[in-house]
């Protein structure tokens, strides 16, 4: 059987058919991951995490091939589409290794895609408690997003910078980032991001000894999370 498999692979390679099949494989799983991405912010999160888990091996194979076949744009898109999945499932080391392989290609990619690679590398670095490196990634991400003028991603980057500074014990710097992030989230009317930032800011104010102020932000965050039915966020707020 192994001899037949090798023979088949040789025939595919000689005819160029193997690359055609592998490109179709990459394209299929890219579309799958990009469809699944928004579902991880919905009530169907557990269902879609399970679906992504079932094909995790296929995603990794497709990404590996993309790096060897000059399909880095599609490979990078697939890696960033899996960023929230890796974060949710705790695949910090694996996801970070893959994303960091794409960092050397960022000059050849469009800026928005480069920003996503860097941002998720920061998120997964933070997941490993490597806050110094995470801060570097988020600072680079913020710089690029300011150039692009993408307010939502600027708000996200500021919120994430607030988080890394908080965990590094630099509460006053974290406060500055959260204040700017809140202004943008309120302007955008982005309730999910606003609720998360309010929560983070409330905790930071508490660490600065500003308990009454902190409680107000936590209460506002809880109110928003009730409105958007974010059960995990509600539990997190109540624990704070």
PDB file of C-alpha atoms in Angstrom:
ATOM      1  CA  UNK A   1       0.000   0.000   0.000  1.00  0.00           C
ATOM      2  CA  UNK A   2       2.834   2.396   0.869  1.00  0.00           C
ATOM      3  CA  UNK A   3       4.421   1.709  -2.564  1.00  0.00           C
ATOM      4  CA  UNK A   4       1.127   2.527  -4.278  1.00  0.00           C
ATOM      5  CA  UNK A   5       0.841   5.734  -2.243  1.00  0.00           C
ATOM      6  CA  UNK A   6       4.368   6.807  -3.228  1.00  0.00           C
ATOM      7  CA  UNK A   7       3.649   5.976  -6.875  1.00  0.00           C
ATOM      8  CA  UNK A   8       0.447   8.042  -6.789  1.00  0.00           C
ATOM      9  CA  UNK A   9       2.237  10.998  -5.190  1.00  0.00           C
ATOM     10  CA  UNK A  10       5.002  10.848  -7.804  1.00  0.00           C
ATOM     11  CA  UNK A  11       2.452  10.842 -10.629  1.00  0.00           C
ATOM     12  CA  UNK A  12       0.608  13.808  -9.107  1.00  0.00           C
ATOM     13  CA  UNK A  13       3.854  15.712  -8.648  1.00  0.00           C
ATOM     14  CA  UNK A  14       5.046  14.987 -12.184  1.00  0.00           C
ATOM     15  CA  UNK A  15       1.762  16.186 -13.665  1.00  0.00           C
ATOM     16  CA  UNK A  16       1.531  19.220 -11.436  1.00  0.00           C
ATOM     17  CA  UNK A  17      -1.732  17.852 -10.084  1.00  0.00           C
ATOM     18  CA  UNK A  18      -0.582  17.698  -6.492  1.00  0.00           C
ATOM     19  CA  UNK A  19      -0.143  21.485  -6.257  1.00  0.00           C
ATOM     20  CA  UNK A  20      -3.586  22.021  -7.786  1.00  0.00           C
ATOM     21  CA  UNK A  21      -5.149  19.744  -5.165  1.00  0.00           C
ATOM     22  CA  UNK A  22      -3.207  21.362  -2.315  1.00  0.00           C
ATOM     23  CA  UNK A  23      -4.209  24.852  -3.466  1.00  0.00           C
ATOM     24  CA  UNK A  24      -7.859  23.759  -3.488  1.00  0.00           C
ATOM     25  CA  UNK A  25      -7.334  22.305  -0.013  1.00  0.00           C
ATOM     26  CA  UNK A  26      -5.879  25.608   1.214  1.00  0.00           C
ATOM     27  CA  UNK A  27      -8.666  27.640  -0.404  1.00  0.00           C
ATOM     28  CA  UNK A  28     -11.403  25.431   1.068  1.00  0.00           C
ATOM     29  CA  UNK A  29     -10.068  25.619   4.627  1.00  0.00           C
ATOM     30  CA  UNK A  30      -9.379  29.343   4.319  1.00  0.00           C
ATOM     31  CA  UNK A  31     -13.033  29.930   3.397  1.00  0.00           C
ATOM     32  CA  UNK A  32     -14.124  27.639   6.230  1.00  0.00           C
ATOM     33  CA  UNK A  33     -12.002  29.470   8.823  1.00  0.00           C
ATOM     34  CA  UNK A  34     -13.080  32.921   7.620  1.00  0.00           C
ATOM     35  CA  UNK A  35     -16.730  31.844   7.816  1.00  0.00           C
ATOM     36  CA  UNK A  36     -16.192  30.469  11.321  1.00  0.00           C
ATOM     37  CA  UNK A  37     -14.347  33.549  12.626  1.00  0.00           C
ATOM     38  CA  UNK A  38     -17.405  35.780  13.317  1.00  0.00           C
ATOM     39  CA  UNK A  39     -19.252  32.793  14.836  1.00  0.00           C
ATOM     40  CA  UNK A  40     -16.755  32.800  17.716  1.00  0.00           C
ATOM     41  CA  UNK A  41     -18.358  36.073  18.849  1.00  0.00           C
ATOM     42  CA  UNK A  42     -21.880  34.614  18.720  1.00  0.00           C
ATOM     43  CA  UNK A  43     -24.024  32.344  20.871  1.00  0.00           C
ATOM     44  CA  UNK A  44     -22.832  29.476  18.653  1.00  0.00           C
ATOM     45  CA  UNK A  45     -19.239  29.784  19.853  1.00  0.00           C
ATOM     46  CA  UNK A  46     -19.001  26.287  21.369  1.00  0.00           C
ATOM     47  CA  UNK A  47     -20.390  24.628  18.232  1.00  0.00           C
ATOM     48  CA  UNK A  48     -17.891  26.428  15.996  1.00  0.00           C
ATOM     49  CA  UNK A  49     -14.948  25.831  18.328  1.00  0.00           C
ATOM     50  CA  UNK A  50     -15.741  22.129  18.056  1.00  0.00           C
ATOM     51  CA  UNK A  51     -15.947  22.309  14.250  1.00  0.00           C
ATOM     52  CA  UNK A  52     -12.595  24.099  14.048  1.00  0.00           C
ATOM     53  CA  UNK A  53     -11.039  21.590  16.447  1.00  0.00           C
ATOM     54  CA  UNK A  54     -12.115  18.695  14.247  1.00  0.00           C
ATOM     55  CA  UNK A  55     -10.210  20.124  11.270  1.00  0.00           C
ATOM     56  CA  UNK A  56      -7.267  21.580  13.165  1.00  0.00           C
ATOM     57  CA  UNK A  57      -4.888  19.155  11.452  1.00  0.00           C
ATOM     58  CA  UNK A  58      -6.139  20.210   8.015  1.00  0.00           C
ATOM     59  CA  UNK A  59      -5.655  23.889   8.885  1.00  0.00           C
ATOM     60  CA  UNK A  60      -2.079  23.265   9.979  1.00  0.00           C
ATOM     61  CA  UNK A  61      -1.300  21.245   6.839  1.00  0.00           C
ATOM     62  CA  UNK A  62      -2.751  23.964   4.618  1.00  0.00           C
ATOM     63  CA  UNK A  63      -0.707  26.668   6.363  1.00  0.00           C
ATOM     64  CA  UNK A  64       2.478  24.598   6.130  1.00  0.00           C
ATOM     65  CA  UNK A  65       1.981  24.091   2.399  1.00  0.00           C
ATOM     66  CA  UNK A  66       1.222  27.792   1.834  1.00  0.00           C
ATOM     67  CA  UNK A  67       4.640  28.718   3.223  1.00  0.00           C
ATOM     68  CA  UNK A  68       6.421  26.368   0.826  1.00  0.00           C
ATOM     69  CA  UNK A  69       4.322  27.208  -2.230  1.00  0.00           C
ATOM     70  CA  UNK A  70       4.464  31.019  -2.370  1.00  0.00           C
ATOM     71  CA  UNK A  71       0.862  31.266  -1.183  1.00  0.00           C
ATOM     72  CA  UNK A  72       1.789  33.321   1.875  1.00  0.00           C
ATOM     73  CA  UNK A  73      -1.133  35.737   1.467  1.00  0.00           C
ATOM     74  CA  UNK A  74      -3.709  32.958   1.758  1.00  0.00           C
ATOM     75  CA  UNK A  75      -1.677  31.233   4.463  1.00  0.00           C
ATOM     76  CA  UNK A  76      -1.488  34.434   6.505  1.00  0.00           C
ATOM     77  CA  UNK A  77      -5.223  35.001   6.113  1.00  0.00           C
ATOM     78  CA  UNK A  78      -5.870  31.472   7.348  1.00  0.00           C
ATOM     79  CA  UNK A  79      -3.551  31.933  10.337  1.00  0.00           C
ATOM     80  CA  UNK A  80      -5.248  35.174  11.391  1.00  0.00           C
ATOM     81  CA  UNK A  81      -8.705  33.633  10.871  1.00  0.00           C
ATOM     82  CA  UNK A  82      -7.665  30.995  13.425  1.00  0.00           C
ATOM     83  CA  UNK A  83      -6.302  33.535  15.912  1.00  0.00           C
ATOM     84  CA  UNK A  84      -9.369  33.625  18.161  1.00  0.00           C
ATOM     85  CA  UNK A  85      -9.690  29.835  17.996  1.00  0.00           C
ATOM     86  CA  UNK A  86      -6.080  29.382  19.153  1.00  0.00           C
ATOM     87  CA  UNK A  87      -6.625  31.921  21.919  1.00  0.00           C
ATOM     88  CA  UNK A  88      -9.888  30.309  23.089  1.00  0.00           C
ATOM     89  CA  UNK A  89      -8.460  26.796  23.045  1.00  0.00           C
ATOM     90  CA  UNK A  90      -5.135  27.715  24.655  1.00  0.00           C
ATOM     91  CA  UNK A  91      -3.005  26.869  21.610  1.00  0.00           C
ATOM     92  CA  UNK A  92      -0.734  29.776  22.490  1.00  0.00           C
ATOM     93  CA  UNK A  93       2.600  28.205  21.605  1.00  0.00           C
ATOM     94  CA  UNK A  94       1.441  26.608  18.344  1.00  0.00           C
ATOM     95  CA  UNK A  95      -0.454  29.663  17.138  1.00  0.00           C
ATOM     96  CA  UNK A  96       2.355  32.013  18.064  1.00  0.00           C
ATOM     97  CA  UNK A  97       4.954  29.898  16.245  1.00  0.00           C
ATOM     98  CA  UNK A  98       2.835  29.893  13.095  1.00  0.00           C
ATOM     99  CA  UNK A  99       2.061  33.620  13.209  1.00  0.00           C
ATOM    100  CA  UNK A 100       5.685  34.516  13.867  1.00  0.00           C
ATOM    101  CA  UNK A 101       6.699  32.567  10.752  1.00  0.00           C
ATOM    102  CA  UNK A 102       4.525  34.933   8.739  1.00  0.00           C
ATOM    103  CA  UNK A 103       6.057  38.048  10.324  1.00  0.00           C
ATOM    104  CA  UNK A 104       9.019  37.878   7.931  1.00  0.00           C
ATOM    105  CA  UNK A 105       6.582  38.193   5.016  1.00  0.00           C
ATOM    106  CA  UNK A 106       4.647  41.203   6.312  1.00  0.00           C
ATOM    107  CA  UNK A 107       6.430  43.678   4.014  1.00  0.00           C
ATOM    108  CA  UNK A 108       4.947  41.852   1.044  1.00  0.00           C
ATOM    109  CA  UNK A 109       1.431  41.703   2.466  1.00  0.00           C
ATOM    110  CA  UNK A 110      -1.163  44.458   2.634  1.00  0.00           C
ATOM    111  CA  UNK A 111      -1.066  46.493   5.844  1.00  0.00           C
ATOM    112  CA  UNK A 112      -4.423  45.328   7.181  1.00  0.00           C
ATOM    113  CA  UNK A 113      -3.325  41.689   6.989  1.00  0.00           C
ATOM    114  CA  UNK A 114       0.042  42.537   8.542  1.00  0.00           C
ATOM    115  CA  UNK A 115      -1.753  44.269  11.417  1.00  0.00           C
ATOM    116  CA  UNK A 116      -3.831  41.156  12.083  1.00  0.00           C
ATOM    117  CA  UNK A 117      -0.757  38.917  12.114  1.00  0.00           C
ATOM    118  CA  UNK A 118       1.017  41.204  14.583  1.00  0.00           C
ATOM    119  CA  UNK A 119      -2.092  41.678  16.738  1.00  0.00           C
ATOM    120  CA  UNK A 120      -2.763  37.971  17.132  1.00  0.00           C
ATOM    121  CA  UNK A 121       0.926  37.330  17.802  1.00  0.00           C
ATOM    122  CA  UNK A 122       0.511  39.829  20.646  1.00  0.00           C
ATOM    123  CA  UNK A 123      -2.672  38.181  21.940  1.00  0.00           C
ATOM    124  CA  UNK A 124      -1.053  34.733  22.022  1.00  0.00           C
ATOM    125  CA  UNK A 125       2.123  36.135  23.597  1.00  0.00           C
ATOM    126  CA  UNK A 126      -0.038  37.628  26.350  1.00  0.00           C
ATOM    127  CA  UNK A 127      -1.733  34.237  26.707  1.00  0.00           C
ATOM    128  CA  UNK A 128       1.710  32.844  27.566  1.00  0.00           C
ATOM    129  CA  UNK A 129       2.266  35.708  30.044  1.00  0.00           C
ATOM    130  CA  UNK A 130       5.029  37.078  27.798  1.00  0.00           C
ATOM    131  CA  UNK A 131       3.778  40.604  28.376  1.00  0.00           C
ATOM    132  CA  UNK A 132       6.938  42.427  27.327  1.00  0.00           C
ATOM    133  CA  UNK A 133       6.843  40.845  23.877  1.00  0.00           C
ATOM    134  CA  UNK A 134       3.076  41.273  23.684  1.00  0.00           C
ATOM    135  CA  UNK A 135       3.485  44.984  24.390  1.00  0.00           C
ATOM    136  CA  UNK A 136       6.010  45.286  21.545  1.00  0.00           C
ATOM    137  CA  UNK A 137       3.592  43.620  19.149  1.00  0.00           C
ATOM    138  CA  UNK A 138       0.674  45.819  20.222  1.00  0.00           C
ATOM    139  CA  UNK A 139       2.783  48.986  19.970  1.00  0.00           C
ATOM    140  CA  UNK A 140       3.726  48.041  16.412  1.00  0.00           C
ATOM    141  CA  UNK A 141       0.103  47.195  15.690  1.00  0.00           C
ATOM    142  CA  UNK A 142      -1.059  50.574  17.027  1.00  0.00           C
ATOM    143  CA  UNK A 143       1.476  52.412  14.892  1.00  0.00           C
ATOM    144  CA  UNK A 144       0.291  50.656  11.728  1.00  0.00           C
ATOM    145  CA  UNK A 145      -3.414  51.059  12.509  1.00  0.00           C
ATOM    146  CA  UNK A 146      -2.985  54.795  13.100  1.00  0.00           C
ATOM    147  CA  UNK A 147      -1.443  55.007   9.620  1.00  0.00           C
ATOM    148  CA  UNK A 148      -4.410  53.099   8.194  1.00  0.00           C
ATOM    149  CA  UNK A 149      -6.954  55.112  10.199  1.00  0.00           C
ATOM    150  CA  UNK A 150      -8.944  51.999  11.147  1.00  0.00           C
ATOM    151  CA  UNK A 151     -10.636  53.245  14.309  1.00  0.00           C
ATOM    152  CA  UNK A 152     -11.978  49.886  15.479  1.00  0.00           C
ATOM    153  CA  UNK A 153      -8.569  48.233  15.302  1.00  0.00           C
ATOM    154  CA  UNK A 154      -6.967  51.304  16.912  1.00  0.00           C
ATOM    155  CA  UNK A 155      -9.434  50.935  19.806  1.00  0.00           C
ATOM    156  CA  UNK A 156      -8.628  47.222  20.071  1.00  0.00           C
ATOM    157  CA  UNK A 157      -4.881  47.862  20.038  1.00  0.00           C
ATOM    158  CA  UNK A 158      -5.193  50.523  22.738  1.00  0.00           C
ATOM    159  CA  UNK A 159      -7.290  48.183  24.876  1.00  0.00           C
ATOM    160  CA  UNK A 160      -4.717  45.407  24.452  1.00  0.00           C
ATOM    161  CA  UNK A 161      -1.874  47.774  25.292  1.00  0.00           C
ATOM    162  CA  UNK A 162      -3.803  48.741  28.405  1.00  0.00           C
ATOM    163  CA  UNK A 163      -3.964  45.064  29.317  1.00  0.00           C
ATOM    164  CA  UNK A 164      -0.260  44.353  28.853  1.00  0.00           C
ATOM    165  CA  UNK A 165       0.701  47.429  30.854  1.00  0.00           C
ATOM    166  CA  UNK A 166      -1.752  46.397  33.574  1.00  0.00           C
ATOM    167  CA  UNK A 167      -0.165  42.950  33.899  1.00  0.00           C
ATOM    168  CA  UNK A 168       3.275  44.547  33.927  1.00  0.00           C
ATOM    169  CA  UNK A 169       2.126  46.630  36.913  1.00  0.00           C
ATOM    170  CA  UNK A 170       2.199  49.932  34.994  1.00  0.00           C
ATOM    171  CA  UNK A 171      -1.314  50.973  35.975  1.00  0.00           C
ATOM    172  CA  UNK A 172      -1.074  54.686  35.143  1.00  0.00           C
ATOM    173  CA  UNK A 173       0.105  53.927  31.607  1.00  0.00           C
ATOM    174  CA  UNK A 174      -2.660  51.333  31.289  1.00  0.00           C
ATOM    175  CA  UNK A 175      -5.176  53.995  32.348  1.00  0.00           C
ATOM    176  CA  UNK A 176      -4.059  56.305  29.520  1.00  0.00           C
ATOM    177  CA  UNK A 177      -4.504  53.586  26.918  1.00  0.00           C
ATOM    178  CA  UNK A 178      -7.923  52.595  28.251  1.00  0.00           C
ATOM    179  CA  UNK A 179      -9.146  56.201  28.298  1.00  0.00           C
ATOM    180  CA  UNK A 180      -8.287  56.672  24.622  1.00  0.00           C
ATOM    181  CA  UNK A 181      -9.730  53.278  23.718  1.00  0.00           C
ATOM    182  CA  UNK A 182     -13.009  54.095  25.492  1.00  0.00           C
ATOM    183  CA  UNK A 183     -13.405  57.333  23.544  1.00  0.00           C
ATOM    184  CA  UNK A 184     -13.092  55.459  20.257  1.00  0.00           C
ATOM    185  CA  UNK A 185     -15.396  52.609  21.268  1.00  0.00           C
ATOM    186  CA  UNK A 186     -18.076  55.109  22.354  1.00  0.00           C
ATOM    187  CA  UNK A 187     -17.701  56.989  19.076  1.00  0.00           C
ATOM    188  CA  UNK A 188     -18.035  53.753  17.105  1.00  0.00           C
ATOM    189  CA  UNK A 189     -20.913  52.392  19.186  1.00  0.00           C
ATOM    190  CA  UNK A 190     -19.042  49.094  19.385  1.00  0.00           C
ATOM    191  CA  UNK A 191     -20.762  47.472  22.379  1.00  0.00           C
ATOM    192  CA  UNK A 192     -18.677  44.289  22.658  1.00  0.00           C
ATOM    193  CA  UNK A 193     -15.394  46.167  22.646  1.00  0.00           C
ATOM    194  CA  UNK A 194     -16.754  48.928  24.855  1.00  0.00           C
ATOM    195  CA  UNK A 195     -17.952  46.430  27.480  1.00  0.00           C
ATOM    196  CA  UNK A 196     -14.552  44.723  27.579  1.00  0.00           C
ATOM    197  CA  UNK A 197     -12.665  48.011  27.803  1.00  0.00           C
ATOM    198  CA  UNK A 198     -14.942  49.347  30.567  1.00  0.00           C
ATOM    199  CA  UNK A 199     -14.300  46.178  32.539  1.00  0.00           C
ATOM    200  CA  UNK A 200     -10.532  46.406  32.091  1.00  0.00           C
ATOM    201  CA  UNK A 201     -10.511  50.105  32.952  1.00  0.00           C
ATOM    202  CA  UNK A 202     -12.594  49.496  36.079  1.00  0.00           C
ATOM    203  CA  UNK A 203     -10.100  46.901  37.306  1.00  0.00           C
ATOM    204  CA  UNK A 204      -7.196  49.234  36.582  1.00  0.00           C
ATOM    205  CA  UNK A 205      -8.782  52.080  38.550  1.00  0.00           C
ATOM    206  CA  UNK A 206      -9.273  49.675  41.436  1.00  0.00           C
ATOM    207  CA  UNK A 207      -5.568  48.806  41.322  1.00  0.00           C
ATOM    208  CA  UNK A 208      -4.847  52.548  41.515  1.00  0.00           C
ATOM    209  CA  UNK A 209      -7.014  52.779  44.634  1.00  0.00           C
ATOM    210  CA  UNK A 210      -9.813  54.614  42.816  1.00  0.00           C
ATOM    211  CA  UNK A 211     -12.464  52.151  43.916  1.00  0.00           C
ATOM    212  CA  UNK A 212     -15.611  54.251  43.448  1.00  0.00           C
ATOM    213  CA  UNK A 213     -14.615  55.289  39.942  1.00  0.00           C
ATOM    214  CA  UNK A 214     -13.669  51.733  39.098  1.00  0.00           C
ATOM    215  CA  UNK A 215     -17.010  50.405  40.289  1.00  0.00           C
ATOM    216  CA  UNK A 216     -18.907  52.804  38.016  1.00  0.00           C
ATOM    217  CA  UNK A 217     -17.066  51.478  34.954  1.00  0.00           C
ATOM    218  CA  UNK A 218     -17.604  47.881  36.043  1.00  0.00           C
ATOM    219  CA  UNK A 219     -21.326  48.525  36.508  1.00  0.00           C
ATOM    220  CA  UNK A 220     -21.547  50.094  33.045  1.00  0.00           C
ATOM    221  CA  UNK A 221     -19.732  47.097  31.599  1.00  0.00           C
ATOM    222  CA  UNK A 222     -22.144  44.699  33.321  1.00  0.00           C
ATOM    223  CA  UNK A 223     -25.129  46.659  32.004  1.00  0.00           C
ATOM    224  CA  UNK A 224     -23.830  46.433  28.437  1.00  0.00           C
ATOM    225  CA  UNK A 225     -23.094  42.739  28.762  1.00  0.00           C
ATOM    226  CA  UNK A 226     -26.614  42.105  29.975  1.00  0.00           C
ATOM    227  CA  UNK A 227     -27.865  43.996  26.920  1.00  0.00           C
ATOM    228  CA  UNK A 228     -25.781  41.959  24.460  1.00  0.00           C
ATOM    229  CA  UNK A 229     -26.338  38.718  26.416  1.00  0.00           C
ATOM    230  CA  UNK A 230     -22.629  38.070  26.985  1.00  0.00           C
ATOM    231  CA  UNK A 231     -22.831  35.482  29.765  1.00  0.00           C
ATOM    232  CA  UNK A 232     -19.079  35.029  30.117  1.00  0.00           C
ATOM    233  CA  UNK A 233     -18.590  38.768  30.340  1.00  0.00           C
ATOM    234  CA  UNK A 234     -21.366  39.060  32.931  1.00  0.00           C
ATOM    235  CA  UNK A 235     -19.711  36.411  35.109  1.00  0.00           C
ATOM    236  CA  UNK A 236     -16.352  38.136  34.763  1.00  0.00           C
ATOM    237  CA  UNK A 237     -17.823  41.504  35.771  1.00  0.00           C
ATOM    238  CA  UNK A 238     -19.552  40.027  38.801  1.00  0.00           C
ATOM    239  CA  UNK A 239     -16.297  38.404  39.930  1.00  0.00           C
ATOM    240  CA  UNK A 240     -14.582  41.804  39.732  1.00  0.00           C
TER     241      UNK A 240
END
